[in-house]
PDB file of C-alpha atoms in Angstrom:
ATOM      1  CA  MET A   1      13.898  37.191  -9.835  1.00  0.00           C
ATOM      2  CA  PRO A   2      17.269  35.509  -8.967  1.00  0.00           C
ATOM      3  CA  GLN A   3      17.574  31.886  -8.231  1.00  0.00           C
ATOM      4  CA  PRO A   4      17.108  31.335  -4.448  1.00  0.00           C
ATOM      5  CA  VAL A   5      19.173  29.261  -2.097  1.00  0.00           C
ATOM      6  CA  LEU A   6      17.057  26.577  -0.400  1.00  0.00           C
ATOM      7  CA  THR A   7      17.752  24.812   2.777  1.00  0.00           C
ATOM      8  CA  THR A   8      16.463  21.715   4.633  1.00  0.00           C
ATOM      9  CA  LYS A   9      17.558  20.166   7.857  1.00  0.00           C
ATOM     10  CA  ARG A  10      20.811  18.678   6.481  1.00  0.00           C
ATOM     11  CA  LEU A  11      21.138  20.342   2.826  1.00  0.00           C
ATOM     12  CA  ILE A  12      21.708  23.565   1.179  1.00  0.00           C
ATOM     13  CA  LEU A  13      20.366  23.695  -2.498  1.00  0.00           C
ATOM     14  CA  ARG A  14      22.278  26.451  -4.059  1.00  0.00           C
ATOM     15  CA  PRO A  15      22.824  27.729  -7.642  1.00  0.00           C
ATOM     16  CA  PHE A  16      25.717  26.320  -9.518  1.00  0.00           C
ATOM     17  CA  ARG A  17      28.962  28.216  -9.669  1.00  0.00           C
ATOM     18  CA  SER A  18      31.652  28.339 -12.271  1.00  0.00           C
ATOM     19  CA  GLY A  19      33.993  26.052 -10.084  1.00  0.00           C
ATOM     20  CA  ASP A  20      31.475  23.354  -9.671  1.00  0.00           C
ATOM     21  CA  ALA A  21      32.083  21.392 -12.867  1.00  0.00           C
ATOM     22  CA  PRO A  22      34.629  19.135 -11.494  1.00  0.00           C
ATOM     23  CA  VAL A  23      32.677  17.864  -8.507  1.00  0.00           C
ATOM     24  CA  ILE A  24      29.474  17.439 -10.675  1.00  0.00           C
ATOM     25  CA  ALA A  25      31.610  15.383 -13.224  1.00  0.00           C
ATOM     26  CA  ARG A  26      32.893  13.276 -10.299  1.00  0.00           C
ATOM     27  CA  LEU A  27      29.413  12.706  -8.585  1.00  0.00           C
ATOM     28  CA  ALA A  28      27.383  12.193 -11.861  1.00  0.00           C
ATOM     29  CA  ASN A  29      29.963   9.828 -13.555  1.00  0.00           C
ATOM     30  CA  HIS A  30      28.244   6.740 -12.357  1.00  0.00           C
ATOM     31  CA  ARG A  31      26.348   4.249 -14.663  1.00  0.00           C
ATOM     32  CA  SER A  32      23.459   3.923 -12.134  1.00  0.00           C
ATOM     33  CA  ILE A  33      22.712   7.745 -12.303  1.00  0.00           C
ATOM     34  CA  ALA A  34      22.767   7.715 -16.083  1.00  0.00           C
ATOM     35  CA  GLU A  35      20.369   4.849 -16.185  1.00  0.00           C
ATOM     36  CA  MET A  36      17.913   6.721 -14.066  1.00  0.00           C
ATOM     37  CA  THR A  37      18.075  10.203 -15.526  1.00  0.00           C
ATOM     38  CA  ALA A  38      17.102  11.513 -18.859  1.00  0.00           C
ATOM     39  CA  THR A  39      20.137  13.617 -19.802  1.00  0.00           C
ATOM     40  CA  ILE A  40      23.150  12.289 -17.920  1.00  0.00           C
ATOM     41  CA  ARG A  41      25.263   9.855 -20.073  1.00  0.00           C
ATOM     42  CA  HIS A  42      27.911   7.527 -18.857  1.00  0.00           C
ATOM     43  CA  PRO A  43      30.721   7.914 -18.804  1.00  0.00           C
ATOM     44  CA  TYR A  44      30.022  11.565 -17.881  1.00  0.00           C
ATOM     45  CA  PRO A  45      33.149  13.411 -18.876  1.00  0.00           C
ATOM     46  CA  ALA A  46      34.271  16.697 -17.282  1.00  0.00           C
ATOM     47  CA  ILE A  47      33.566  18.670 -20.538  1.00  0.00           C
ATOM     48  CA  ASP A  48      29.940  17.739 -20.283  1.00  0.00           C
ATOM     49  CA  ALA A  49      29.873  19.133 -16.600  1.00  0.00           C
ATOM     50  CA  SER A  50      31.550  22.276 -17.902  1.00  0.00           C
ATOM     51  CA  ARG A  51      29.160  22.784 -20.580  1.00  0.00           C
ATOM     52  CA  PHE A  52      26.278  22.237 -18.297  1.00  0.00           C
ATOM     53  CA  VAL A  53      27.606  24.785 -15.634  1.00  0.00           C
ATOM     54  CA  SER A  54      28.443  27.298 -18.334  1.00  0.00           C
ATOM     55  CA  TYR A  55      24.970  27.005 -19.909  1.00  0.00           C
ATOM     56  CA  MET A  56      23.246  27.390 -16.345  1.00  0.00           C
ATOM     57  CA  LEU A  57      25.435  30.583 -15.590  1.00  0.00           C
ATOM     58  CA  SER A  58      24.546  32.143 -18.878  1.00  0.00           C
ATOM     59  CA  HIS A  59      20.855  31.704 -18.281  1.00  0.00           C
ATOM     60  CA  PRO A  60      20.298  33.528 -14.956  1.00  0.00           C
ATOM     61  CA  GLU A  61      16.820  34.344 -15.795  1.00  0.00           C
ATOM     62  CA  ASP A  62      15.888  30.662 -14.953  1.00  0.00           C
ATOM     63  CA  ALA A  63      14.995  31.336 -11.090  1.00  0.00           C
ATOM     64  CA  THR A  64      13.803  27.768 -10.674  1.00  0.00           C
ATOM     65  CA  GLY A  65      16.902  25.675 -10.703  1.00  0.00           C
ATOM     66  CA  PRO A  66      18.930  23.517 -10.998  1.00  0.00           C
ATOM     67  CA  PHE A  67      20.614  23.325  -7.772  1.00  0.00           C
ATOM     68  CA  LEU A  68      23.868  21.847  -6.346  1.00  0.00           C
ATOM     69  CA  LEU A  69      23.112  19.813  -3.203  1.00  0.00           C
ATOM     70  CA  THR A  70      25.601  20.531  -0.569  1.00  0.00           C
ATOM     71  CA  LEU A  71      25.674  19.475   3.208  1.00  0.00           C
ATOM     72  CA  LYS A  72      24.677  22.092   5.625  1.00  0.00           C
ATOM     73  CA  SER A  73      27.392  20.789   8.124  1.00  0.00           C
ATOM     74  CA  ASN A  74      30.061  21.323   5.403  1.00  0.00           C
ATOM     75  CA  PRO A  75      28.736  23.464   2.381  1.00  0.00           C
ATOM     76  CA  ARG A  76      31.801  22.918   0.284  1.00  0.00           C
ATOM     77  CA  TYR A  77      30.837  19.063   0.208  1.00  0.00           C
ATOM     78  CA  ALA A  78      28.371  18.283  -2.750  1.00  0.00           C
ATOM     79  CA  VAL A  79      26.258  15.195  -2.734  1.00  0.00           C
ATOM     80  CA  GLY A  80      24.209  15.695  -5.859  1.00  0.00           C
ATOM     81  CA  GLY A  81      21.948  17.834  -8.040  1.00  0.00           C
ATOM     82  CA  ALA A  82      18.254  18.769  -8.366  1.00  0.00           C
ATOM     83  CA  GLY A  83      15.982  21.199 -10.059  1.00  0.00           C
ATOM     84  CA  ILE A  84      12.674  22.397 -10.805  1.00  0.00           C
ATOM     85  CA  HIS A  85      11.942  23.408 -14.467  1.00  0.00           C
ATOM     86  CA  LYS A  86       9.122  24.248 -16.848  1.00  0.00           C
ATOM     87  CA  GLY A  87       8.253  21.049 -18.759  1.00  0.00           C
ATOM     88  CA  GLU A  88       6.088  20.586 -21.938  1.00  0.00           C
ATOM     89  CA  ARG A  89       3.031  20.544 -19.764  1.00  0.00           C
ATOM     90  CA  VAL A  90       3.736  21.601 -16.290  1.00  0.00           C
ATOM     91  CA  HIS A  91       6.821  22.264 -14.026  1.00  0.00           C
ATOM     92  CA  MET A  92       8.944  19.238 -13.335  1.00  0.00           C
ATOM     93  CA  ILE A  93      11.099  18.207 -10.508  1.00  0.00           C
ATOM     94  CA  ALA A  94      14.294  15.944 -11.077  1.00  0.00           C
ATOM     95  CA  TYR A  95      17.078  14.966  -8.814  1.00  0.00           C
ATOM     96  CA  TRP A  96      19.948  12.721  -8.420  1.00  0.00           C
ATOM     97  CA  VAL A  97      22.371  11.871  -5.636  1.00  0.00           C
ATOM     98  CA  GLY A  98      25.953  10.710  -5.951  1.00  0.00           C
ATOM     99  CA  ALA A  99      26.268   6.928  -5.561  1.00  0.00           C
ATOM    100  CA  ALA A 100      28.257   7.181  -2.350  1.00  0.00           C
ATOM    101  CA  PHE A 101      25.514   9.394  -0.855  1.00  0.00           C
ATOM    102  CA  ARG A 102      22.478   7.119  -1.286  1.00  0.00           C
ATOM    103  CA  LYS A 103      20.128   5.565   1.294  1.00  0.00           C
ATOM    104  CA  ARG A 104      20.631   8.594   3.627  1.00  0.00           C
ATOM    105  CA  GLY A 105      17.446  10.602   2.659  1.00  0.00           C
ATOM    106  CA  TYR A 106      19.164  13.300   0.679  1.00  0.00           C
ATOM    107  CA  ALA A 107      17.030  12.869  -2.388  1.00  0.00           C
ATOM    108  CA  SER A 108      13.807  12.955  -0.292  1.00  0.00           C
ATOM    109  CA  GLU A 109      14.956  16.105   1.409  1.00  0.00           C
ATOM    110  CA  ALA A 110      15.860  17.874  -1.808  1.00  0.00           C
ATOM    111  CA  ALA A 111      12.688  16.788  -3.532  1.00  0.00           C
ATOM    112  CA  ARG A 112      10.575  17.966  -0.591  1.00  0.00           C
ATOM    113  CA  ALA A 113      12.299  21.404  -0.672  1.00  0.00           C
ATOM    114  CA  LEU A 114      11.653  21.834  -4.305  1.00  0.00           C
ATOM    115  CA  ALA A 115       7.969  20.809  -4.118  1.00  0.00           C
ATOM    116  CA  GLU A 116       7.428  23.100  -1.301  1.00  0.00           C
ATOM    117  CA  TYR A 117       9.340  26.025  -3.214  1.00  0.00           C
ATOM    118  CA  GLY A 118       7.086  25.194  -6.282  1.00  0.00           C
ATOM    119  CA  PHE A 119       3.825  25.137  -4.489  1.00  0.00           C
ATOM    120  CA  LYS A 120       4.404  28.044  -1.974  1.00  0.00           C
ATOM    121  CA  THR A 121       6.799  30.271  -3.786  1.00  0.00           C
ATOM    122  CA  LEU A 122       6.034  29.822  -7.476  1.00  0.00           C
ATOM    123  CA  ASP A 123       2.289  29.173  -6.717  1.00  0.00           C
ATOM    124  CA  LEU A 124       2.087  26.043  -9.003  1.00  0.00           C
ATOM    125  CA  PRO A 125      -1.024  23.960  -8.837  1.00  0.00           C
ATOM    126  CA  VAL A 126       0.668  20.779  -9.966  1.00  0.00           C
ATOM    127  CA  ILE A 127       4.328  19.389 -10.387  1.00  0.00           C
ATOM    128  CA  GLU A 128       5.349  16.487 -12.328  1.00  0.00           C
ATOM    129  CA  ILE A 129       7.904  14.040 -11.214  1.00  0.00           C
ATOM    130  CA  SER A 130       9.035  10.999 -13.198  1.00  0.00           C
ATOM    131  CA  CYS A 131      11.102   7.935 -12.586  1.00  0.00           C
ATOM    132  CA  ARG A 132      12.114   4.787 -14.339  1.00  0.00           C
ATOM    133  CA  THR A 133       9.779   1.900 -13.641  1.00  0.00           C
ATOM    134  CA  HIS A 134      12.331  -0.074 -11.847  1.00  0.00           C
ATOM    135  CA  ASN A 135      13.494   2.831  -9.707  1.00  0.00           C
ATOM    136  CA  HIS A 136      11.731   1.905  -6.496  1.00  0.00           C
ATOM    137  CA  ALA A 137      13.419   4.338  -4.178  1.00  0.00           C
ATOM    138  CA  SER A 138      12.323   7.300  -6.338  1.00  0.00           C
ATOM    139  CA  ARG A 139       8.868   5.800  -6.580  1.00  0.00           C
ATOM    140  CA  ARG A 140       8.476   5.882  -2.731  1.00  0.00           C
ATOM    141  CA  ILE A 141       9.993   9.491  -2.599  1.00  0.00           C
ATOM    142  CA  ILE A 142       7.207  10.692  -5.097  1.00  0.00           C
ATOM    143  CA  GLU A 143       4.630   8.907  -3.347  1.00  0.00           C
ATOM    144  CA  ARG A 144       5.471  10.417  -0.123  1.00  0.00           C
ATOM    145  CA  LEU A 145       5.327  13.833  -1.785  1.00  0.00           C
ATOM    146  CA  GLY A 146       1.781  13.052  -2.862  1.00  0.00           C
ATOM    147  CA  GLY A 147       2.141  11.580  -6.278  1.00  0.00           C
ATOM    148  CA  ARG A 148      -0.690   9.576  -7.256  1.00  0.00           C
ATOM    149  CA  ARG A 149      -1.869   7.306 -10.167  1.00  0.00           C
ATOM    150  CA  PRO A 150       1.339   7.337 -12.396  1.00  0.00           C
ATOM    151  CA  LYS A 151       0.972   7.287 -16.027  1.00  0.00           C
ATOM    152  CA  LEU A 152       3.324   4.923 -17.965  1.00  0.00           C
ATOM    153  CA  ARG A 153       4.975   6.570 -20.988  1.00  0.00           C
ATOM    154  CA  MET A 154       8.244   6.240 -22.732  1.00  0.00           C
ATOM    155  CA  GLY A 155      10.870   8.699 -21.367  1.00  0.00           C
ATOM    156  CA  TRP A 156      14.286   9.492 -22.888  1.00  0.00           C
ATOM    157  CA  SER A 157      17.512   7.908 -21.861  1.00  0.00           C
ATOM    158  CA  ARG A 158      20.593   9.766 -23.182  1.00  0.00           C
ATOM    159  CA  MET A 159      22.866   7.032 -21.978  1.00  0.00           C
ATOM    160  CA  LEU A 160      21.009   4.475 -24.120  1.00  0.00           C
ATOM    161  CA  GLY A 161      20.073   6.801 -26.850  1.00  0.00           C
ATOM    162  CA  ARG A 162      16.431   5.608 -26.817  1.00  0.00           C
ATOM    163  CA  LYS A 163      13.274   5.802 -24.809  1.00  0.00           C
ATOM    164  CA  MET A 164      12.583   3.751 -21.691  1.00  0.00           C
ATOM    165  CA  PRO A 165       9.508   2.934 -19.578  1.00  0.00           C
ATOM    166  CA  THR A 166       8.827   5.710 -17.203  1.00  0.00           C
ATOM    167  CA  LEU A 167       6.309   6.453 -14.698  1.00  0.00           C
ATOM    168  CA  TYR A 168       5.022  10.115 -14.687  1.00  0.00           C
ATOM    169  CA  TYR A 169       3.340  11.356 -11.521  1.00  0.00           C
ATOM    170  CA  ASP A 170       1.317  14.491 -10.887  1.00  0.00           C
ATOM    171  CA  VAL A 171       1.882  15.820  -7.442  1.00  0.00           C
ATOM    172  CA  THR A 172      -0.889  18.437  -6.706  1.00  0.00           C
ATOM    173  CA  ARG A 173      -0.611  21.177  -4.160  1.00  0.00           C
ATOM    174  CA  GLY A 174      -3.510  19.523  -2.185  1.00  0.00           C
ATOM    175  CA  ASN A 175      -1.726  16.129  -2.121  1.00  0.00           C
ATOM    176  CA  PHE A 176       1.457  17.503  -1.120  1.00  0.00           C
ATOM    177  CA  LEU A 177       0.145  19.654   1.669  1.00  0.00           C
ATOM    178  CA  SER A 178      -1.908  16.619   3.064  1.00  0.00           C
ATOM    179  CA  ASN A 179       0.916  14.232   2.779  1.00  0.00           C
ATOM    180  CA  ARG A 180       3.236  16.736   4.673  1.00  0.00           C
ATOM    181  CA  LEU A 181       0.936  16.514   7.672  1.00  0.00           C
ATOM    182  CA  ARG A 182       1.283  12.773   7.863  1.00  0.00           C
ATOM    183  CA  PRO A 183       3.971  11.173   9.879  1.00  0.00           C
ATOM    184  CA  SER A 184       6.590   9.319   7.894  1.00  0.00           C
ATOM    185  CA  ARG A 185       6.761   5.578   7.949  1.00  0.00           C
TER     186      ARG A 185
END
């Protein structure tokens, strides 16, 4: 099954293309992104982005992501990245948004689209989403998706080269669907 293109009200989540490495390097090269993610380092050189895109293009069998987040109003304008992938225990969702595009709801939209894809198309019973303990914005996103009772574990930080306190949430299909029906605050 080829990787899909997902759309939200304002975003297009599309598979990476060979020309995406420069924009990924520019967007991801921010200390705050590296601090909050497991695999992005800072500085994030263009060669890392090129290797990442090359790897993704050489593994087309992975129909679950990752995706480049682009604006629906201007599909050539990227704002971040997201994906859903098989983890050790269950499928996991991860996302990041370029520093200049935060506080606009893009991460929420992307995470919601990926959760919906995971539950409806992939028929997953549960999806795990994690965030650093001090990442309050991601905690709110996860809770709005139906994440409950996080487990505190140590999660890898490529930037620091060590593990950091990380909250792991299970989002069940039932919690996601019931939260979807509630109005946003």
